[in-house]
Amino acid sequence: MPFASSLLMFAGSLQTFSVLAASNESLLLVIKLLPAYGRELDRHFIGLFSFCKKTAAILEGLFPGDRPHNVDCLRTFSYLVQDARPLKRRTAGPLTLEGRAAKAVFIAGLSVALIAASAHAEQQTAESAAAPAARNHSAGAATLAEAVRPSAAKAPFPPEARSATALALSADPVFDEGTYQRIKERLLRYAAIERRGGWPAIPADAELRSGAHGAEVALLRRRLMISEDLAPALEAGDSYDGALVDAVKRFQLRHGLEANGDVGPKTLRALNVPIASRIEQLEASIEHLLGMDFVFADRYVVVNIPAAFVEAVAHDQVERRYRVIVGKVDKPSPTLTAYITAVNLNPTWTVPLSITKNEIVRHMRKDPGYLSRMHMRVLGARDEEIDPHSIDWSSERSPNFTIRQDSGRFNALGTVKIDMPNPYSVYMHDTNTRNLFADDYRFDSHGCTRVDNVRDLAAWIVEDVPGWNRAGIDAGIAADVLKVINLPHKMPVAWVYLTAWVTRDGTVNFREDVYKHDEALDRNALADAAADSFAVPALAAARATRGVRPNSSLDSH
């Protein structure tokens, strides 16, 4: 690459990246342009990869709020380089003139993109500075993601890409009219496996990744064959080949893990859960379904709390699937059945009494201007506004007033609230803190369900309401006034707690018992099982031999 050409490319890169840096795709375009920088760049790819990862970490540390899309793209770039093993060539020798020019071009363009990302992040931080505390609470398909790093857990992408990735996993709902029967059938199959000795444990120090060989690999093949992740015809052998990589990915997807095909600590821990424990999870899921009062319809919504996903189901097929943030361990989301009655755009938030007592009062004692800064009003019994300075915030008496937060981007509910009247006063809503949707662990609310890409779900819910669609939702939010869209027909919604479930294609899925609801079940007897049509005599007899007693209601947990 002549030096003059490198200079021209350098100048062109500055102009190109300065235009593209504000786009979500800017750093992905960097990736596409890499071949033009010459083969010399390949020799120092490792250093550039390290530079990218460190820069992403610095930006995330500087701007802990919503990460700008450019930082997400930077992380995507890191994953892509990490997976591009053929490019990781370590060639000895000094960097040539052409190599230095190529490296300078790349870093110059990347730097411009990062500067734009930083400015964008600073803008987002400034916009949310007026509501720092609101970030911490709430009332209550293949895509590029799969191409770069197929994953059921990691999601360094915008909401639309995250929901598309989630939907691509399966069109089968977690909860339908056949869920109970499928779990029961899988329970019997797992009981048979247990009688045959279960599956082997994998040594804790085993190094299992693509290309490995040896007895531990052979043991892994047998383990995955028993759990039906690897076909019996492929069990033989001691090499970590493509078939085993695919089997590991299948196992990882079933357990909500990052599907990279390598056996890391989380995958190893899941592999070594004994079959007796998996049987108990299947039993617990059956018990959670016993007596559940839910009427299936052509269109309904279901949240599976342990999986932290919500599904929009129509005609027995999942048409939308989104990541959600559910209740903390000490503020768990309840299991319930209800009906969606309306969608609120630009909602206000009436602060629950518990949050007023435990959080708002404490803030006001330290900072008398807190309510004003948070766009919150104090209201009396007749909805009249009360001057916050007239209240004795040092009093230990229970508040006899209500606090309501105005609608706006600062609102803890975000821009969308989905009404679903229920005894727990919980609902589904947007949030002004969206960075947590990219996390594996999404148990961080006060009990309500925060929905990723909630505008899309809202549009799906109101699609039968004349005059409303996604464009209408966006326009209604942009109007910046409260708008209540009442549904002509109530839509069933269920929040279920299933740490084990089986989809129609026969795939059995497991998640962690985050709330320890499964452990809390009474497993002493079966005699008092209340389930009406759910009480299956054949299952009851099988479970009685194991000394298990189902509860009659999900809500008792």
PDB file of C-alpha atoms in Angstrom, residues 281-508:
ATOM      1  CA  GLN A 281     -38.002 -28.771  38.836  1.00  0.00           C
ATOM      2  CA  LEU A 282     -40.416 -30.544  36.495  1.00  0.00           C
ATOM      3  CA  GLU A 283     -42.515 -31.580  39.479  1.00  0.00           C
ATOM      4  CA  ALA A 284     -42.522 -28.022  40.792  1.00  0.00           C
ATOM      5  CA  SER A 285     -43.681 -26.652  37.441  1.00  0.00           C
ATOM      6  CA  ILE A 286     -46.581 -29.105  37.451  1.00  0.00           C
ATOM      7  CA  GLU A 287     -47.470 -27.978  40.952  1.00  0.00           C
ATOM      8  CA  HIS A 288     -47.342 -24.323  39.943  1.00  0.00           C
ATOM      9  CA  LEU A 289     -49.830 -25.071  37.174  1.00  0.00           C
ATOM     10  CA  LEU A 290     -52.235 -26.973  39.379  1.00  0.00           C
ATOM     11  CA  GLY A 291     -55.434 -25.047  39.883  1.00  0.00           C
ATOM     12  CA  MET A 292     -54.199 -22.111  37.810  1.00  0.00           C
ATOM     13  CA  ASP A 293     -57.219 -20.114  36.716  1.00  0.00           C
ATOM     14  CA  PHE A 294     -56.393 -19.018  33.169  1.00  0.00           C
ATOM     15  CA  VAL A 295     -58.615 -18.923  30.110  1.00  0.00           C
ATOM     16  CA  PHE A 296     -56.615 -19.251  26.910  1.00  0.00           C
ATOM     17  CA  ALA A 297     -57.708 -17.112  23.963  1.00  0.00           C
ATOM     18  CA  ASP A 298     -56.662 -16.608  20.354  1.00  0.00           C
ATOM     19  CA  ARG A 299     -54.370 -13.825  21.562  1.00  0.00           C
ATOM     20  CA  TYR A 300     -52.792 -13.643  24.999  1.00  0.00           C
ATOM     21  CA  VAL A 301     -49.642 -12.528  26.812  1.00  0.00           C
ATOM     22  CA  VAL A 302     -47.518 -14.586  29.194  1.00  0.00           C
ATOM     23  CA  VAL A 303     -44.532 -13.652  31.369  1.00  0.00           C
ATOM     24  CA  ASN A 304     -42.342 -16.484  32.618  1.00  0.00           C
ATOM     25  CA  ILE A 305     -40.664 -14.927  35.625  1.00  0.00           C
ATOM     26  CA  PRO A 306     -37.631 -17.270  36.006  1.00  0.00           C
ATOM     27  CA  ALA A 307     -36.800 -16.903  32.295  1.00  0.00           C
ATOM     28  CA  ALA A 308     -37.331 -13.109  32.395  1.00  0.00           C
ATOM     29  CA  PHE A 309     -39.171 -13.116  29.062  1.00  0.00           C
ATOM     30  CA  VAL A 310     -42.631 -12.059  27.942  1.00  0.00           C
ATOM     31  CA  GLU A 311     -44.354 -13.652  24.971  1.00  0.00           C
ATOM     32  CA  ALA A 312     -47.211 -12.340  22.835  1.00  0.00           C
ATOM     33  CA  VAL A 313     -49.067 -15.388  21.542  1.00  0.00           C
ATOM     34  CA  ALA A 314     -51.568 -15.507  18.695  1.00  0.00           C
ATOM     35  CA  HIS A 315     -53.167 -18.674  17.320  1.00  0.00           C
ATOM     36  CA  ASP A 316     -50.787 -20.884  19.339  1.00  0.00           C
ATOM     37  CA  GLN A 317     -47.678 -19.213  17.911  1.00  0.00           C
ATOM     38  CA  VAL A 318     -45.347 -16.714  19.586  1.00  0.00           C
ATOM     39  CA  GLU A 319     -45.488 -13.562  17.466  1.00  0.00           C
ATOM     40  CA  ARG A 320     -43.413 -11.400  19.803  1.00  0.00           C
ATOM     41  CA  ARG A 321     -40.912 -12.208  22.532  1.00  0.00           C
ATOM     42  CA  TYR A 322     -39.130  -9.623  24.669  1.00  0.00           C
ATOM     43  CA  ARG A 323     -36.666  -9.529  27.503  1.00  0.00           C
ATOM     44  CA  VAL A 324     -38.137  -8.272  30.754  1.00  0.00           C
ATOM     45  CA  ILE A 325     -36.888  -7.101  34.130  1.00  0.00           C
ATOM     46  CA  VAL A 326     -38.900  -8.640  36.946  1.00  0.00           C
ATOM     47  CA  GLY A 327     -38.907  -8.275  40.724  1.00  0.00           C
ATOM     48  CA  LYS A 328     -35.881  -8.490  42.968  1.00  0.00           C
ATOM     49  CA  VAL A 329     -35.460 -11.494  45.214  1.00  0.00           C
ATOM     50  CA  ASP A 330     -36.721  -9.470  48.187  1.00  0.00           C
ATOM     51  CA  LYS A 331     -39.492  -7.869  46.066  1.00  0.00           C
ATOM     52  CA  PRO A 332     -40.573 -10.770  43.852  1.00  0.00           C
ATOM     53  CA  SER A 333     -43.011 -10.408  41.003  1.00  0.00           C
ATOM     54  CA  PRO A 334     -46.219 -12.301  41.817  1.00  0.00           C
ATOM     55  CA  THR A 335     -47.703 -15.123  39.790  1.00  0.00           C
ATOM     56  CA  LEU A 336     -51.136 -14.121  38.556  1.00  0.00           C
ATOM     57  CA  THR A 337     -53.771 -14.260  35.858  1.00  0.00           C
ATOM     58  CA  ALA A 338     -55.529 -11.097  34.737  1.00  0.00           C
ATOM     59  CA  TYR A 339     -56.738  -9.203  31.686  1.00  0.00           C
ATOM     60  CA  ILE A 340     -55.083  -6.343  29.835  1.00  0.00           C
ATOM     61  CA  THR A 341     -57.630  -3.534  29.593  1.00  0.00           C
ATOM     62  CA  ALA A 342     -55.696  -0.543  28.266  1.00  0.00           C
ATOM     63  CA  VAL A 343     -52.372   0.849  27.113  1.00  0.00           C
ATOM     64  CA  ASN A 344     -51.290   4.209  28.545  1.00  0.00           C
ATOM     65  CA  LEU A 345     -48.936   6.445  26.596  1.00  0.00           C
ATOM     66  CA  ASN A 346     -46.885   8.973  28.569  1.00  0.00           C
ATOM     67  CA  PRO A 347     -48.251   7.692  31.885  1.00  0.00           C
ATOM     68  CA  THR A 348     -47.910   9.329  35.262  1.00  0.00           C
ATOM     69  CA  TRP A 349     -46.650   7.213  38.133  1.00  0.00           C
ATOM     70  CA  THR A 350     -48.439   7.035  41.454  1.00  0.00           C
ATOM     71  CA  VAL A 351     -45.690   6.022  43.863  1.00  0.00           C
ATOM     72  CA  PRO A 352     -46.657   2.988  45.991  1.00  0.00           C
ATOM     73  CA  LEU A 353     -46.961   3.691  49.705  1.00  0.00           C
ATOM     74  CA  SER A 354     -44.103   1.307  50.487  1.00  0.00           C
ATOM     75  CA  ILE A 355     -41.721   3.250  48.252  1.00  0.00           C
ATOM     76  CA  THR A 356     -42.937   6.539  49.698  1.00  0.00           C
ATOM     77  CA  LYS A 357     -42.249   5.320  53.243  1.00  0.00           C
ATOM     78  CA  ASN A 358     -38.978   3.527  52.582  1.00  0.00           C
ATOM     79  CA  GLU A 359     -37.377   5.737  49.944  1.00  0.00           C
ATOM     80  CA  ILE A 360     -39.080   9.078  49.256  1.00  0.00           C
ATOM     81  CA  VAL A 361     -39.250  10.155  52.902  1.00  0.00           C
ATOM     82  CA  ARG A 362     -35.588   9.297  53.388  1.00  0.00           C
ATOM     83  CA  HIS A 363     -34.613  11.350  50.325  1.00  0.00           C
ATOM     84  CA  MET A 364     -36.657  14.347  51.470  1.00  0.00           C
ATOM     85  CA  ARG A 365     -34.990  14.332  54.874  1.00  0.00           C
ATOM     86  CA  LYS A 366     -31.619  14.695  53.193  1.00  0.00           C
ATOM     87  CA  ASP A 367     -32.631  16.846  50.216  1.00  0.00           C
ATOM     88  CA  PRO A 368     -35.761  19.057  50.451  1.00  0.00           C
ATOM     89  CA  GLY A 369     -35.583  19.696  46.703  1.00  0.00           C
ATOM     90  CA  TYR A 370     -35.754  16.020  45.791  1.00  0.00           C
ATOM     91  CA  LEU A 371     -39.439  15.926  44.795  1.00  0.00           C
ATOM     92  CA  SER A 372     -39.150  18.984  42.591  1.00  0.00           C
ATOM     93  CA  ARG A 373     -36.081  17.632  40.856  1.00  0.00           C
ATOM     94  CA  MET A 374     -37.830  14.308  40.273  1.00  0.00           C
ATOM     95  CA  HIS A 375     -40.944  16.024  38.835  1.00  0.00           C
ATOM     96  CA  MET A 376     -43.059  14.628  41.657  1.00  0.00           C
ATOM     97  CA  ARG A 377     -46.122  16.167  43.256  1.00  0.00           C
ATOM     98  CA  VAL A 378     -47.673  15.614  46.690  1.00  0.00           C
ATOM     99  CA  LEU A 379     -51.434  15.074  46.483  1.00  0.00           C
ATOM    100  CA  GLY A 380     -54.071  15.027  49.190  1.00  0.00           C
ATOM    101  CA  ALA A 381     -57.112  12.811  49.648  1.00  0.00           C
ATOM    102  CA  ARG A 382     -59.054  14.784  47.004  1.00  0.00           C
ATOM    103  CA  ASP A 383     -56.181  14.892  44.555  1.00  0.00           C
ATOM    104  CA  GLU A 384     -55.351  18.466  45.547  1.00  0.00           C
ATOM    105  CA  GLU A 385     -51.691  19.449  45.360  1.00  0.00           C
ATOM    106  CA  ILE A 386     -49.889  19.966  48.679  1.00  0.00           C
ATOM    107  CA  ASP A 387     -46.759  22.047  49.214  1.00  0.00           C
ATOM    108  CA  PRO A 388     -43.967  19.581  50.122  1.00  0.00           C
ATOM    109  CA  HIS A 389     -42.506  22.155  52.526  1.00  0.00           C
ATOM    110  CA  SER A 390     -45.663  21.972  54.632  1.00  0.00           C
ATOM    111  CA  ILE A 391     -45.022  18.299  55.458  1.00  0.00           C
ATOM    112  CA  ASP A 392     -42.994  17.153  58.449  1.00  0.00           C
ATOM    113  CA  TRP A 393     -40.715  14.640  56.715  1.00  0.00           C
ATOM    114  CA  SER A 394     -39.041  13.747  60.004  1.00  0.00           C
ATOM    115  CA  SER A 395     -42.269  12.219  61.328  1.00  0.00           C
ATOM    116  CA  GLU A 396     -42.413   8.448  61.719  1.00  0.00           C
ATOM    117  CA  ARG A 397     -46.165   8.347  61.069  1.00  0.00           C
ATOM    118  CA  SER A 398     -47.452   6.646  57.936  1.00  0.00           C
ATOM    119  CA  PRO A 399     -47.916   9.184  55.114  1.00  0.00           C
ATOM    120  CA  ASN A 400     -51.488  10.394  54.628  1.00  0.00           C
ATOM    121  CA  PHE A 401     -50.775  11.725  51.164  1.00  0.00           C
ATOM    122  CA  THR A 402     -49.971  10.394  47.695  1.00  0.00           C
ATOM    123  CA  ILE A 403     -46.953  11.156  45.551  1.00  0.00           C
ATOM    124  CA  ARG A 404     -47.332  11.213  41.795  1.00  0.00           C
ATOM    125  CA  GLN A 405     -44.605  11.636  39.194  1.00  0.00           C
ATOM    126  CA  ASP A 406     -45.434  13.636  36.074  1.00  0.00           C
ATOM    127  CA  SER A 407     -45.234  11.980  32.673  1.00  0.00           C
ATOM    128  CA  GLY A 408     -42.045  12.421  30.666  1.00  0.00           C
ATOM    129  CA  ARG A 409     -38.753  10.763  29.799  1.00  0.00           C
ATOM    130  CA  PHE A 410     -37.736  11.045  33.449  1.00  0.00           C
ATOM    131  CA  ASN A 411     -40.755   9.016  34.594  1.00  0.00           C
ATOM    132  CA  ALA A 412     -39.944   5.683  36.239  1.00  0.00           C
ATOM    133  CA  LEU A 413     -42.552   3.988  34.004  1.00  0.00           C
ATOM    134  CA  GLY A 414     -40.997   5.389  30.857  1.00  0.00           C
ATOM    135  CA  THR A 415     -43.433   6.182  28.060  1.00  0.00           C
ATOM    136  CA  VAL A 416     -45.743   3.134  28.105  1.00  0.00           C
ATOM    137  CA  LYS A 417     -47.792   1.432  30.799  1.00  0.00           C
ATOM    138  CA  ILE A 418     -49.926  -1.664  30.142  1.00  0.00           C
ATOM    139  CA  ASP A 419     -52.924  -1.768  32.466  1.00  0.00           C
ATOM    140  CA  MET A 420     -53.917  -5.195  33.811  1.00  0.00           C
ATOM    141  CA  PRO A 421     -56.029  -4.800  36.999  1.00  0.00           C
ATOM    142  CA  ASN A 422     -55.034  -7.371  39.641  1.00  0.00           C
ATOM    143  CA  PRO A 423     -54.889  -7.725  43.434  1.00  0.00           C
ATOM    144  CA  TYR A 424     -51.156  -6.963  43.518  1.00  0.00           C
ATOM    145  CA  SER A 425     -51.337  -3.579  41.733  1.00  0.00           C
ATOM    146  CA  VAL A 426     -48.551  -4.605  39.347  1.00  0.00           C
ATOM    147  CA  TYR A 427     -48.379  -4.096  35.616  1.00  0.00           C
ATOM    148  CA  MET A 428     -46.057  -4.117  32.611  1.00  0.00           C
ATOM    149  CA  HIS A 429     -44.332  -0.920  31.569  1.00  0.00           C
ATOM    150  CA  ASP A 430     -41.427   0.874  29.945  1.00  0.00           C
ATOM    151  CA  THR A 431     -38.469   2.158  31.958  1.00  0.00           C
ATOM    152  CA  ASN A 432     -36.091   5.103  31.841  1.00  0.00           C
ATOM    153  CA  THR A 433     -33.199   2.752  32.658  1.00  0.00           C
ATOM    154  CA  ARG A 434     -32.841   0.356  29.744  1.00  0.00           C
ATOM    155  CA  ASN A 435     -29.244  -0.803  30.100  1.00  0.00           C
ATOM    156  CA  LEU A 436     -30.269  -3.726  32.350  1.00  0.00           C
ATOM    157  CA  PHE A 437     -32.072  -5.424  29.463  1.00  0.00           C
ATOM    158  CA  ALA A 438     -28.676  -6.462  28.109  1.00  0.00           C
ATOM    159  CA  ASP A 439     -27.814  -8.337  31.313  1.00  0.00           C
ATOM    160  CA  ASP A 440     -28.153 -12.047  31.994  1.00  0.00           C
ATOM    161  CA  TYR A 441     -29.571 -11.378  35.467  1.00  0.00           C
ATOM    162  CA  ARG A 442     -32.756  -9.352  35.078  1.00  0.00           C
ATOM    163  CA  PHE A 443     -34.336  -9.401  38.542  1.00  0.00           C
ATOM    164  CA  ASP A 444     -34.229  -5.758  39.568  1.00  0.00           C
ATOM    165  CA  SER A 445     -37.742  -4.262  39.836  1.00  0.00           C
ATOM    166  CA  HIS A 446     -40.081  -3.688  42.777  1.00  0.00           C
ATOM    167  CA  GLY A 447     -42.445  -6.363  41.430  1.00  0.00           C
ATOM    168  CA  CYS A 448     -43.705  -4.954  38.159  1.00  0.00           C
ATOM    169  CA  THR A 449     -42.457  -6.171  34.795  1.00  0.00           C
ATOM    170  CA  ARG A 450     -40.352  -3.782  32.721  1.00  0.00           C
ATOM    171  CA  VAL A 451     -40.484  -4.711  29.036  1.00  0.00           C
ATOM    172  CA  ASP A 452     -37.724  -4.264  26.475  1.00  0.00           C
ATOM    173  CA  ASN A 453     -38.990  -2.773  23.180  1.00  0.00           C
ATOM    174  CA  VAL A 454     -42.297  -2.157  24.950  1.00  0.00           C
ATOM    175  CA  ARG A 455     -43.637   0.072  22.163  1.00  0.00           C
ATOM    176  CA  ASP A 456     -43.633  -2.939  19.883  1.00  0.00           C
ATOM    177  CA  LEU A 457     -45.561  -5.000  22.432  1.00  0.00           C
ATOM    178  CA  ALA A 458     -48.022  -2.132  22.911  1.00  0.00           C
ATOM    179  CA  ALA A 459     -48.594  -1.955  19.149  1.00  0.00           C
ATOM    180  CA  TRP A 460     -49.256  -5.710  19.088  1.00  0.00           C
ATOM    181  CA  ILE A 461     -51.763  -5.414  21.934  1.00  0.00           C
ATOM    182  CA  VAL A 462     -53.736  -2.579  20.308  1.00  0.00           C
ATOM    183  CA  GLU A 463     -53.584  -3.793  16.720  1.00  0.00           C
ATOM    184  CA  ASP A 464     -57.328  -4.527  16.786  1.00  0.00           C
ATOM    185  CA  VAL A 465     -58.109  -1.008  17.998  1.00  0.00           C
ATOM    186  CA  PRO A 466     -59.062   1.136  14.983  1.00  0.00           C
ATOM    187  CA  GLY A 467     -56.492   3.800  14.194  1.00  0.00           C
ATOM    188  CA  TRP A 468     -53.696   2.351  16.280  1.00  0.00           C
ATOM    189  CA  ASN A 469     -50.452   0.701  15.145  1.00  0.00           C
ATOM    190  CA  ARG A 470     -46.739   1.138  15.817  1.00  0.00           C
ATOM    191  CA  ALA A 471     -46.628   4.456  13.978  1.00  0.00           C
ATOM    192  CA  GLY A 472     -49.592   5.639  16.009  1.00  0.00           C
ATOM    193  CA  ILE A 473     -47.913   4.549  19.245  1.00  0.00           C
ATOM    194  CA  ASP A 474     -44.769   6.489  18.336  1.00  0.00           C
ATOM    195  CA  ALA A 475     -46.783   9.558  17.363  1.00  0.00           C
ATOM    196  CA  GLY A 476     -48.817   9.389  20.568  1.00  0.00           C
ATOM    197  CA  ILE A 477     -45.665   9.264  22.670  1.00  0.00           C
ATOM    198  CA  ALA A 478     -44.124  12.120  20.694  1.00  0.00           C
ATOM    199  CA  ALA A 479     -47.186  14.252  21.518  1.00  0.00           C
ATOM    200  CA  ASP A 480     -45.979  14.163  25.136  1.00  0.00           C
ATOM    201  CA  VAL A 481     -49.461  14.043  26.670  1.00  0.00           C
ATOM    202  CA  LEU A 482     -51.187  11.258  28.558  1.00  0.00           C
ATOM    203  CA  LYS A 483     -53.239   9.047  26.225  1.00  0.00           C
ATOM    204  CA  VAL A 484     -55.230   6.012  27.358  1.00  0.00           C
ATOM    205  CA  ILE A 485     -56.018   3.439  24.653  1.00  0.00           C
ATOM    206  CA  ASN A 486     -58.832   1.232  25.930  1.00  0.00           C
ATOM    207  CA  LEU A 487     -59.119  -2.246  24.438  1.00  0.00           C
ATOM    208  CA  PRO A 488     -62.527  -3.196  23.007  1.00  0.00           C
ATOM    209  CA  HIS A 489     -61.912  -6.757  24.211  1.00  0.00           C
ATOM    210  CA  LYS A 490     -59.882  -7.648  27.283  1.00  0.00           C
ATOM    211  CA  MET A 491     -56.742  -9.669  26.573  1.00  0.00           C
ATOM    212  CA  PRO A 492     -55.739 -12.517  28.936  1.00  0.00           C
ATOM    213  CA  VAL A 493     -52.340 -12.226  30.580  1.00  0.00           C
ATOM    214  CA  ALA A 494     -50.531 -14.651  32.884  1.00  0.00           C
ATOM    215  CA  TRP A 495     -47.389 -14.286  34.951  1.00  0.00           C
ATOM    216  CA  VAL A 496     -46.144 -17.804  35.577  1.00  0.00           C
ATOM    217  CA  TYR A 497     -43.241 -19.261  37.534  1.00  0.00           C
ATOM    218  CA  LEU A 498     -41.882 -22.180  35.529  1.00  0.00           C
ATOM    219  CA  THR A 499     -38.250 -23.132  36.075  1.00  0.00           C
ATOM    220  CA  ALA A 500     -38.876 -26.124  33.793  1.00  0.00           C
ATOM    221  CA  TRP A 501     -41.129 -26.302  30.753  1.00  0.00           C
ATOM    222  CA  VAL A 502     -41.407 -28.250  27.507  1.00  0.00           C
ATOM    223  CA  THR A 503     -42.274 -26.679  24.165  1.00  0.00           C
ATOM    224  CA  ARG A 504     -44.304 -28.352  21.449  1.00  0.00           C
ATOM    225  CA  ASP A 505     -41.190 -29.478  19.582  1.00  0.00           C
ATOM    226  CA  GLY A 506     -40.200 -31.533  22.649  1.00  0.00           C
ATOM    227  CA  THR A 507     -37.459 -29.200  23.891  1.00  0.00           C
ATOM    228  CA  VAL A 508     -37.218 -29.173  27.688  1.00  0.00           C
TER     229      VAL A 508
END
